[in-house]
Coordinates of C-alpha atoms in Angstrom, one line a residue:
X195 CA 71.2 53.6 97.6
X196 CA 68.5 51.9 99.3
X197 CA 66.1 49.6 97.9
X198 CA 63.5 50.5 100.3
X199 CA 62.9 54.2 101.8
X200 CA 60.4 54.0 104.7
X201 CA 59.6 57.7 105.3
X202 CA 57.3 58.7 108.7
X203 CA 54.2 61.0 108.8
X204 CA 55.9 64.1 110.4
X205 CA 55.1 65.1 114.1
X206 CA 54.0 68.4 115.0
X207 CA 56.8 70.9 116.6
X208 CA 57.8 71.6 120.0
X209 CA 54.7 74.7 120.1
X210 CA 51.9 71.8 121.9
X211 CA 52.8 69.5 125.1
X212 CA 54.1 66.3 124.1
X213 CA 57.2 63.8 123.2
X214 CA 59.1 63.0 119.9
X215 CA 58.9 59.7 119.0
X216 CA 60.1 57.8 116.1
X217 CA 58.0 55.4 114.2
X218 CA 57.7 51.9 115.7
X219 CA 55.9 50.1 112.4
X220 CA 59.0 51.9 110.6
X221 CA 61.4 50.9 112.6
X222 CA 60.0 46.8 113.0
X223 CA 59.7 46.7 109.8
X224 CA 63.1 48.2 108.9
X225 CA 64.5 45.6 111.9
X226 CA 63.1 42.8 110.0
X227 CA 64.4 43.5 106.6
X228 CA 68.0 44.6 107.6
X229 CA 68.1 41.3 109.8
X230 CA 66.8 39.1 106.5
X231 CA 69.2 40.9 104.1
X232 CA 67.4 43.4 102.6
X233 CA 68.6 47.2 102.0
X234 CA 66.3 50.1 103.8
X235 CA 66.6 52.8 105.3
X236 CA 63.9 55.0 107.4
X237 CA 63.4 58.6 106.7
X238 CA 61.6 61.1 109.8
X239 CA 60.6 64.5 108.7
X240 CA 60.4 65.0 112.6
X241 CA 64.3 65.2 112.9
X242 CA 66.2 64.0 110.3
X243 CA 65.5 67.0 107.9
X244 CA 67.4 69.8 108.0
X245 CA 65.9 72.8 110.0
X246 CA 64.3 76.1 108.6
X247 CA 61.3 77.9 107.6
X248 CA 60.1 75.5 104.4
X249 CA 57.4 73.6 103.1
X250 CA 57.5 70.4 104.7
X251 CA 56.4 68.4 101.8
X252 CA 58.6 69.7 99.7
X253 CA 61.3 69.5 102.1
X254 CA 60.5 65.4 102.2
X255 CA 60.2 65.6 98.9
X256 CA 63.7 66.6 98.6
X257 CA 65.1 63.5 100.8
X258 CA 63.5 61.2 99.3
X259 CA 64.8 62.3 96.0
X260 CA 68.5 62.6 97.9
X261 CA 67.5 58.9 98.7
X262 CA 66.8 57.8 95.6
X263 CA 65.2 54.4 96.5
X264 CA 63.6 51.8 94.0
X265 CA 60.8 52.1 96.6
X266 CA 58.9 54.4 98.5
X267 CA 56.7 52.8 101.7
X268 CA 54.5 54.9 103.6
X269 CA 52.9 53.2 107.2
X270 CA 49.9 54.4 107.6
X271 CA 48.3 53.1 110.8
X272 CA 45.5 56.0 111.3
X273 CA 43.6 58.6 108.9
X274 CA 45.6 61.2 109.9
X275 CA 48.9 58.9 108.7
X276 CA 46.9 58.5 105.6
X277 CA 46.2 62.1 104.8
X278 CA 50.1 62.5 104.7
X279 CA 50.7 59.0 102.4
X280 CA 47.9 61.0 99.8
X281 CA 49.6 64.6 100.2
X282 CA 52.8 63.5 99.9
X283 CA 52.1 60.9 96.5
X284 CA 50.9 63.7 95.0
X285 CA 53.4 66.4 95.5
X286 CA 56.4 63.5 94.7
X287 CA 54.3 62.9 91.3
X288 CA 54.4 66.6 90.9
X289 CA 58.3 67.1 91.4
X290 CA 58.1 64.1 88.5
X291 CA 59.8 61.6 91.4
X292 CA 58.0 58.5 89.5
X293 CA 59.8 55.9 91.9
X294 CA 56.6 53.3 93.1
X295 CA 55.0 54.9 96.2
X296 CA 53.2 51.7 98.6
X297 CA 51.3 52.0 101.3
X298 CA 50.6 49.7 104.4
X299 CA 49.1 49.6 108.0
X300 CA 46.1 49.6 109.8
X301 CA 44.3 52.5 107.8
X302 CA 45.4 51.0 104.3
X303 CA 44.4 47.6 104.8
X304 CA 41.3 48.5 106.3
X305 CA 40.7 50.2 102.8
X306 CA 42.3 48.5 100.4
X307 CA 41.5 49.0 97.1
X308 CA 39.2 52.6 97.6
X309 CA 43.0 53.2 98.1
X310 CA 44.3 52.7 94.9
X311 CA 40.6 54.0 93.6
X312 CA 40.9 57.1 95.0
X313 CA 44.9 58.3 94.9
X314 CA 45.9 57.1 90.8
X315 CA 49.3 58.2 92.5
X316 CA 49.8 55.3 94.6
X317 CA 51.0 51.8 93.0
X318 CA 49.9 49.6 95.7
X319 CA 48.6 48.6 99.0
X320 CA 49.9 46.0 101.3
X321 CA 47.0 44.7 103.4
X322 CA 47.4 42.8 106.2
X323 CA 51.0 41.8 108.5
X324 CA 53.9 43.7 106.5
X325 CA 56.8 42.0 107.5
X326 CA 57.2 39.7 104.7
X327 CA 55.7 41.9 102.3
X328 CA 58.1 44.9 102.8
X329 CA 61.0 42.2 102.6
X330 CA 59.9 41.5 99.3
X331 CA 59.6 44.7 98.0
X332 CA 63.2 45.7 99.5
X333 CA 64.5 42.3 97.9
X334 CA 62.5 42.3 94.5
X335 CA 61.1 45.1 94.0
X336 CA 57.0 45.7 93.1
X337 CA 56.6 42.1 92.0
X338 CA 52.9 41.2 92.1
X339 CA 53.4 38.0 93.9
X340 CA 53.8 39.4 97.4
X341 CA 51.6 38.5 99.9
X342 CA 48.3 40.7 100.3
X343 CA 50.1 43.6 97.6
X344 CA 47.0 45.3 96.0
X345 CA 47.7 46.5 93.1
X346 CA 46.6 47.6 89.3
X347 CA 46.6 46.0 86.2
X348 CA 45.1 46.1 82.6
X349 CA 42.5 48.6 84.0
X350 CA 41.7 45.9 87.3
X351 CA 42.4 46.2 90.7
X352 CA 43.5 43.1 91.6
X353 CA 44.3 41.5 95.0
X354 CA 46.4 38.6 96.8
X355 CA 45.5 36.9 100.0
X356 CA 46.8 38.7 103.0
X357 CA 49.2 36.9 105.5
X358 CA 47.4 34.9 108.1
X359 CA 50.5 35.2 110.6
X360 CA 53.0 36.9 112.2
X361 CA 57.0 36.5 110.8
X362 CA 58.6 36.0 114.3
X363 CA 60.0 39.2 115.9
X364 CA 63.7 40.6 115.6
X365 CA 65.4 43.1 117.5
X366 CA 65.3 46.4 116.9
X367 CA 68.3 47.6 114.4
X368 CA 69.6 51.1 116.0
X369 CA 70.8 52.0 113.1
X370 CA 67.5 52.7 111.6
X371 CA 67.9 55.7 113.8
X372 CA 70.0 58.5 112.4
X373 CA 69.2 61.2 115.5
X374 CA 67.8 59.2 118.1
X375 CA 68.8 62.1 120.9
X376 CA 66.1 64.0 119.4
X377 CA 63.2 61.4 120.8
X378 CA 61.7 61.6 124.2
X379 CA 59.3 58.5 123.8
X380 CA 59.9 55.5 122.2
X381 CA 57.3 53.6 121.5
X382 CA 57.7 49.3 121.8
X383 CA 56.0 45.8 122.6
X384 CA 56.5 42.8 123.9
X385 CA 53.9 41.0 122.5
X386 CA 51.4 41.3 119.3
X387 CA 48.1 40.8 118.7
X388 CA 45.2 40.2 121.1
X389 CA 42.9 37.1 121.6
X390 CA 40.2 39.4 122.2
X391 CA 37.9 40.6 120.1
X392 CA 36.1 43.9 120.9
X393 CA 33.9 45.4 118.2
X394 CA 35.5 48.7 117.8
X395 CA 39.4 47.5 117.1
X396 CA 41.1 47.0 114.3
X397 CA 44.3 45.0 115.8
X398 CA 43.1 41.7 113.8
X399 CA 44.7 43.5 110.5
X400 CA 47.8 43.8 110.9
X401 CA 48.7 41.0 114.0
X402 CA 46.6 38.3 113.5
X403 CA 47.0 35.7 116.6
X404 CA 48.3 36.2 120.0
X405 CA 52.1 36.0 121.0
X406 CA 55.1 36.8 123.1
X407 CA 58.8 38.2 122.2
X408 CA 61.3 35.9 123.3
X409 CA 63.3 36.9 126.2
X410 CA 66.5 37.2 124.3
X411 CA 65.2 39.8 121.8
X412 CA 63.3 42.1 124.8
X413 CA 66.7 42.4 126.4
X414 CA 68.4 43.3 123.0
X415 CA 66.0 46.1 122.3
X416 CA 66.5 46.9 126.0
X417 CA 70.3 46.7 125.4
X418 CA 69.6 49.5 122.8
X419 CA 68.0 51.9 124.8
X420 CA 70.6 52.0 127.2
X421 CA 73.1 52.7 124.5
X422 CA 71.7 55.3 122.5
X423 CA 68.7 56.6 124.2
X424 CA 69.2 56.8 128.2
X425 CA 66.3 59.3 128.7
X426 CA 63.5 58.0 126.2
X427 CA 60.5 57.3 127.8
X428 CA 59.4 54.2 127.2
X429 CA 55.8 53.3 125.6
X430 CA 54.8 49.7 126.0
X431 CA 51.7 49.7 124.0
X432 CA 50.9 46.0 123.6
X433 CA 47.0 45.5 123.0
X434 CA 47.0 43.7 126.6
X435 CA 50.5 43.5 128.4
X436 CA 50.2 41.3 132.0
X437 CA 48.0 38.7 129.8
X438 CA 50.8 36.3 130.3
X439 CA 51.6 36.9 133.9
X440 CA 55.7 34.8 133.2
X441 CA 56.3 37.1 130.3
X442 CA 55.4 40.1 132.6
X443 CA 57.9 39.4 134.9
X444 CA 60.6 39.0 132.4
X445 CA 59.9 41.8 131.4
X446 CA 60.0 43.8 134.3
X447 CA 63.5 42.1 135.0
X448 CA 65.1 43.1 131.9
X449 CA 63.8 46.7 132.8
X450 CA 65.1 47.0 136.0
X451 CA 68.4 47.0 134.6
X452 CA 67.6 49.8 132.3
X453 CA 67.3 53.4 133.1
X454 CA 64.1 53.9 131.4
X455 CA 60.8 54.8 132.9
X456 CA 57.9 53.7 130.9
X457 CA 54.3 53.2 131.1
X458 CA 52.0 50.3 130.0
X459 CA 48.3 49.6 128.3
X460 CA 46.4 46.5 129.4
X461 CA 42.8 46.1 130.7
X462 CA 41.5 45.8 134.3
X463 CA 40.5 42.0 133.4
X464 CA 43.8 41.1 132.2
X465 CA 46.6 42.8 134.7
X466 CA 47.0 41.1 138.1
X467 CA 46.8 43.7 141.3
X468 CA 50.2 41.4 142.4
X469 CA 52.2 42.4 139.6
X470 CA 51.7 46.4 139.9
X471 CA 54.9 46.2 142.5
X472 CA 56.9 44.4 139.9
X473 CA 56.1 47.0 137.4
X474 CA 56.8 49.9 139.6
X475 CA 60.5 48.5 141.0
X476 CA 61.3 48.0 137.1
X477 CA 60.3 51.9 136.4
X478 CA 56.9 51.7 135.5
X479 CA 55.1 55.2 136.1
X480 CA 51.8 55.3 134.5
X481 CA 49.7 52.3 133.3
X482 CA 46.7 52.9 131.0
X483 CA 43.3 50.8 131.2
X484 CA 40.8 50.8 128.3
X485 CA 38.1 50.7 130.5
X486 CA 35.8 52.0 127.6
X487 CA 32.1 51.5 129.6
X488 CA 30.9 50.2 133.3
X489 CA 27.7 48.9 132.5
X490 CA 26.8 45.0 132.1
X491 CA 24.8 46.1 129.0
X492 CA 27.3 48.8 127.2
X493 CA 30.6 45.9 128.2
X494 CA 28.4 43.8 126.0
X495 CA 27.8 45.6 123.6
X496 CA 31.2 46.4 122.2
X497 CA 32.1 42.7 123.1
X498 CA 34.8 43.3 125.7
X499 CA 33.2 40.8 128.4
X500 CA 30.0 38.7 128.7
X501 CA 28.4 39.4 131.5
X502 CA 29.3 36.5 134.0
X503 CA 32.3 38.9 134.1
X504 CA 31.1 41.8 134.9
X505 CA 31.6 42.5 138.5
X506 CA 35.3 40.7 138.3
X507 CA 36.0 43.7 136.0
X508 CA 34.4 45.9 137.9
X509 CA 36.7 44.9 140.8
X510 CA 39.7 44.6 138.5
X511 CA 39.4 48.3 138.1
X512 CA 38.6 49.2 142.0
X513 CA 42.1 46.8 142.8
X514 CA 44.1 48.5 140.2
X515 CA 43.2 52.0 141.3
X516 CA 44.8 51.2 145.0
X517 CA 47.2 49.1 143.7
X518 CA 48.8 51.9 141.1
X519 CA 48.5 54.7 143.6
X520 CA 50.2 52.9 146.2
X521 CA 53.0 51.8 144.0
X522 CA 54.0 55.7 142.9
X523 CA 51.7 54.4 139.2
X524 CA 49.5 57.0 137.5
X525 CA 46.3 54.7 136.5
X526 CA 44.2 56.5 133.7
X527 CA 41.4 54.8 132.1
X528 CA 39.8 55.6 128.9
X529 CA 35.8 55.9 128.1
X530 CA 34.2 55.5 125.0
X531 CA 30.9 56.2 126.5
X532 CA 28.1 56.6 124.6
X533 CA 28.8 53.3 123.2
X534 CA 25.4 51.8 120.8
X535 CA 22.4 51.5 122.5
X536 CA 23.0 53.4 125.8
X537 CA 20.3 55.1 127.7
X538 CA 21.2 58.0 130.5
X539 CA 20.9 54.8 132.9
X540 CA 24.4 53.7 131.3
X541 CA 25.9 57.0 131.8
X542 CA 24.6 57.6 134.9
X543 CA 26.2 54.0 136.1
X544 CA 29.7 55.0 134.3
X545 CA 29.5 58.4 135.8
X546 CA 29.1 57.1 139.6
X547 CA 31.6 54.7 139.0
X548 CA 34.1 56.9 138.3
X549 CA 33.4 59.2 140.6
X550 CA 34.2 55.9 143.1
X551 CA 37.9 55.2 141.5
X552 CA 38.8 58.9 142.2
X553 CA 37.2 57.8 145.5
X554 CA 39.8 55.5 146.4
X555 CA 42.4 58.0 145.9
X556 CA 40.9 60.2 148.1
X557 CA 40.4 57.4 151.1
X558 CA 43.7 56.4 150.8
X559 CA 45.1 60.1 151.8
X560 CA 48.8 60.2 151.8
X561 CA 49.5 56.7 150.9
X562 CA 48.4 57.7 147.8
X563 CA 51.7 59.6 147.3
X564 CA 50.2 63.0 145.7
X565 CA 48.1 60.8 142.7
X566 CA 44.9 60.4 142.0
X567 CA 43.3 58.4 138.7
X568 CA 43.0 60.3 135.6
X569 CA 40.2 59.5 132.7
X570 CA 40.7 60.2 129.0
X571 CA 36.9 60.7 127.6
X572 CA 36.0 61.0 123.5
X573 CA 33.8 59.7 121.5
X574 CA 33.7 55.9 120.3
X575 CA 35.5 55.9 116.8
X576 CA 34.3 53.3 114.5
X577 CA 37.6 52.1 111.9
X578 CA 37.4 50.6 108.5
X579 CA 37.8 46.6 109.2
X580 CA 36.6 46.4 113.0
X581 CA 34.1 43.8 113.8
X582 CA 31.4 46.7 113.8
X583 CA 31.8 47.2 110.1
X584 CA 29.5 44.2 109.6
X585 CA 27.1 45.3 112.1
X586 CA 25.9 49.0 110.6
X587 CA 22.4 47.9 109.9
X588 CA 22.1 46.6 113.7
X589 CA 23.4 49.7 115.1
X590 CA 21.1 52.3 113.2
X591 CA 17.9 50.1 114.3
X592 CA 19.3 50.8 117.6
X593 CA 19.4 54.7 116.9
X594 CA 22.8 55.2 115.8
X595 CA 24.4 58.0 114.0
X596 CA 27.7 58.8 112.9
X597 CA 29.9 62.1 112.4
X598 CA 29.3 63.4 109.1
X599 CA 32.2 63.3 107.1
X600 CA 34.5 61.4 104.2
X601 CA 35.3 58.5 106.7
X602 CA 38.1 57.5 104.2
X603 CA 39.6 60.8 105.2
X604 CA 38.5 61.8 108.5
X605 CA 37.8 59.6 111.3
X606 CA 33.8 58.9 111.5
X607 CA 33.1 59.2 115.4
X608 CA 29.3 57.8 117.2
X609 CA 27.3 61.0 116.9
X610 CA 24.1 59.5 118.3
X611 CA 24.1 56.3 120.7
X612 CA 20.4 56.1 121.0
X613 CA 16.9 57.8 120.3
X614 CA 17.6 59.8 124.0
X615 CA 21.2 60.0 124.0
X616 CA 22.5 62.2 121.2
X617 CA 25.5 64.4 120.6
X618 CA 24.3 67.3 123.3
X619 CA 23.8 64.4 125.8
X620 CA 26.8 62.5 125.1
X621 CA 29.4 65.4 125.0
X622 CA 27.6 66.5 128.5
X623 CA 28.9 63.5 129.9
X624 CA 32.3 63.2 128.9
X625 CA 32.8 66.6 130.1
X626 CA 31.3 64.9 133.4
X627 CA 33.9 62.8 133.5
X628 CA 36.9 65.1 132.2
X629 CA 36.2 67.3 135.8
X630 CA 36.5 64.8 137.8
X631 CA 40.6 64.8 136.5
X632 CA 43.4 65.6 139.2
X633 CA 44.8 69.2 138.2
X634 CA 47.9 68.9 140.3
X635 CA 51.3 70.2 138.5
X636 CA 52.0 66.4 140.0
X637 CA 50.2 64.6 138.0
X638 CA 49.9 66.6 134.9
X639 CA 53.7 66.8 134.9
X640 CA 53.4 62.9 135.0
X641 CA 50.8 62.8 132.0
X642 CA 52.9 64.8 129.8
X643 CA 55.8 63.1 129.8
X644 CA 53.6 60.2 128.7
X645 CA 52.0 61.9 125.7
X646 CA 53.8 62.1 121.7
X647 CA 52.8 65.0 119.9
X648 CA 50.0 64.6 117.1
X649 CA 50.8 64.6 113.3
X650 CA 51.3 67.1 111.7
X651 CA 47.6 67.2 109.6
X652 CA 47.4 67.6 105.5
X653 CA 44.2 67.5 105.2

């Protein structure tokens, strides 16, 4: 028996495009316990239950009673993930599987205790960096002294202060894996945390602070790809990788011993044009830019850049473009235009500018290898605990509206960025930008191999 049962939201099934992947806040958080002596294990309804026509929840429900952990601890690091944390308390209360249920991640600490308000059938919340926390509960059980538990008592819902940093990283234990030939993607980083501060993200909490993996523990993790998962692809989702330009090319020499491709997310002010070629000899395939918006005005606004740095990341993104495509790298940025306070001015900028990166692909004929950049439009989302929460009353003088909607279930979208840019205007434009994607089997090939499935959904 396990002290601590960490059990994944479930991925949808091979009927949509799309990768397996097994949970990565699972699986760091099971890495740290096992390495600090504590008993868990990690449960994924994606491939470690046993296969047939059944109700899923119930199926879980059955392995975790199998389990039969002192703990149950559900990551929840979106709404969706959420969704499943509520659906599944309730149907383990049901079966009369009274074991404590805790939740964590992005979406529960963003919540806190409208958690434990609004689902009597879970015991607590950890808020904040879980490393430390889950230890405890693996090592002591649900003892009210662990850093930022939420939790009830006497009628109260009462709170400790969350972790301020980090615990230092540990390898990956492959263990935690019990079928890991069933993934396609796996999901990692090299660093955590960002020193940026954009309005719209919610990376401040659960990594506080900015750092770097050693170089010991990258090729460990590396080490474990090679043995048990030769074909994953690899995800390196740090909020910024290339930041630290030395911890970059570590990187991409541990890879190039590796026989997995992977792609990377950064920004077009952070990632050097020089060190594309590094990442394409170490396997690199397709990076990702959060571009989000092109104007001085609307880079302002969500607090990505002041604007003194405007056209440098302007002609970060121009570089990148040529860089990628000559290196055999799919770039794809993302949009999150209409951002608060644009006018058609601001769409019209971001829309010629795009049209100028698929430009480059088209100058550079067949020295762009068959590639062209892709862009990834939808609507800004605005998160429980991101710098715009404080700034609601600012953005409806401006004209703001939001998705109607229980934002602590569903994720509340920008509706309306403006008095003249609403919903019609808005979607309009993103569907703008979505034609102006390559369609070659190419690049969509390329794309696909890239994407995970989506969670399966209880609302």
């Amino acid at each position: 028996m396990n002290d601590l049962l960490l059990v994944s939201t479930p991925l949808a099934g091979d009927a949509l495009p799309g990768g397996v992947c097994p949970s990565l806040s699972n699986i760091t958080l099971g890495s740290y316990i096992r390495a600090h002596g504590g008993r868990v294990s990690v449960l994924d309804p994606s491939v470690d239950l046993p296969e047939g026509d059944v109700d899923l929840l119930d199926a879980v429900v059955s392995a975790i009673r199998a389990e039969a952990p002192k703990v149950i601890g559900l990551s929840t690091m979106s709404t969706v993930e959420g969704r499943f944390a509520l659906a599944l308390a309730r149907r383990l209360r049901r079966r009369h599987i009274n074991t404590p249920i805790v939740v964590g991640g992005v979406w529960a600490s963003g919540w806190g205790a409208e958690v434990l308000e609004r689902s009597p059938e879970i015991d607590a919340v950890i808020a904040g960096p879980g490393e430390v926390s889950a230890l405890s509960l693996a090592m002591s059980g649900l003892d009210t002294s662990i850093p930022g538990l939420i939790w009830r008592e006497g009628g109260r819902i009462l709170e400790n202060p969350r972790p301020t940093t980090v615990a230092p990283p540990v390898a990956l234990e492959p263990s935690l894996l019990r079928n890991p030939g069933r993934y396609d993607i796996f999901c990692w980083i090299t660093s955590r945390g960002c020193p940026f501060s954009c309005n719209f993200c919610t990376e401040c909490l659960t990594s506080p602070g900015f750092s770097t993996f050693p170089r010991a523990q990258l090729e460990a993790d590396i080490a474990l790809f090679s043995d048990v998962g030769a074909d994953w692809y690899l995800w390196i989702c740090d909020p910024l990788f290339g930041v630290n330009r030395a911890h970059l090319a570590g990187v991409c020499e541990a890879l190039a011993e590796a026989p997995n491709h992977f792609l990377v997310e950064s920004r077009v002010d952070v990632l050097h044009p020089d060190d594309v070629p590094k990442l394409a000899a170490a396997g690199c395939t397709l990076i990702y830019f959060g571009l989000e918006a092109v104007s001085a005005r609307a880079l302002l606004e969500l607090n990505k850049i002041q604007p003194k740095g405007h056209a440098r990341y302007l002609q970060g993104a121009r570089a990148l473009t040529e860089a990628c495509l000559k290196h055999d790298i799919l770039p794809v940025f993302g949009l999150v235009q209409p951002v608060p306070g644009d006018t058609q001015a601001d769409l019209d900028e971001a829309l010629a500018f795009v049209r100028e990166l698929k430009g480059i692909a088209e100058g550079l004929g067949a020295a762009a290898r068959g590639l062209a950049p892709c862009f990834h439009a939808f609507p800004l989302r605005f998160d429980r605990g991101a710098p715009y929460d404080d700034e609601i009353a600012r953005l409806l003088e401006l004209g703001v509206s939001f998705t109607e909607g229980d934002a602590f279930l569903q994720d509340q979208h920008l509706r309306a960025a403006s008095p003249t840019i609403g919903f019609v205007e808005a979607e309009a434009f993103r569907q703008a930008i979505r034609a102006l994607n390559p369609t070659s089997p190419q690049v969509l090939k390329r794309l696909y191999s890239s994407y995970p499935r989506p969670f399966v959904d209880f609302g």
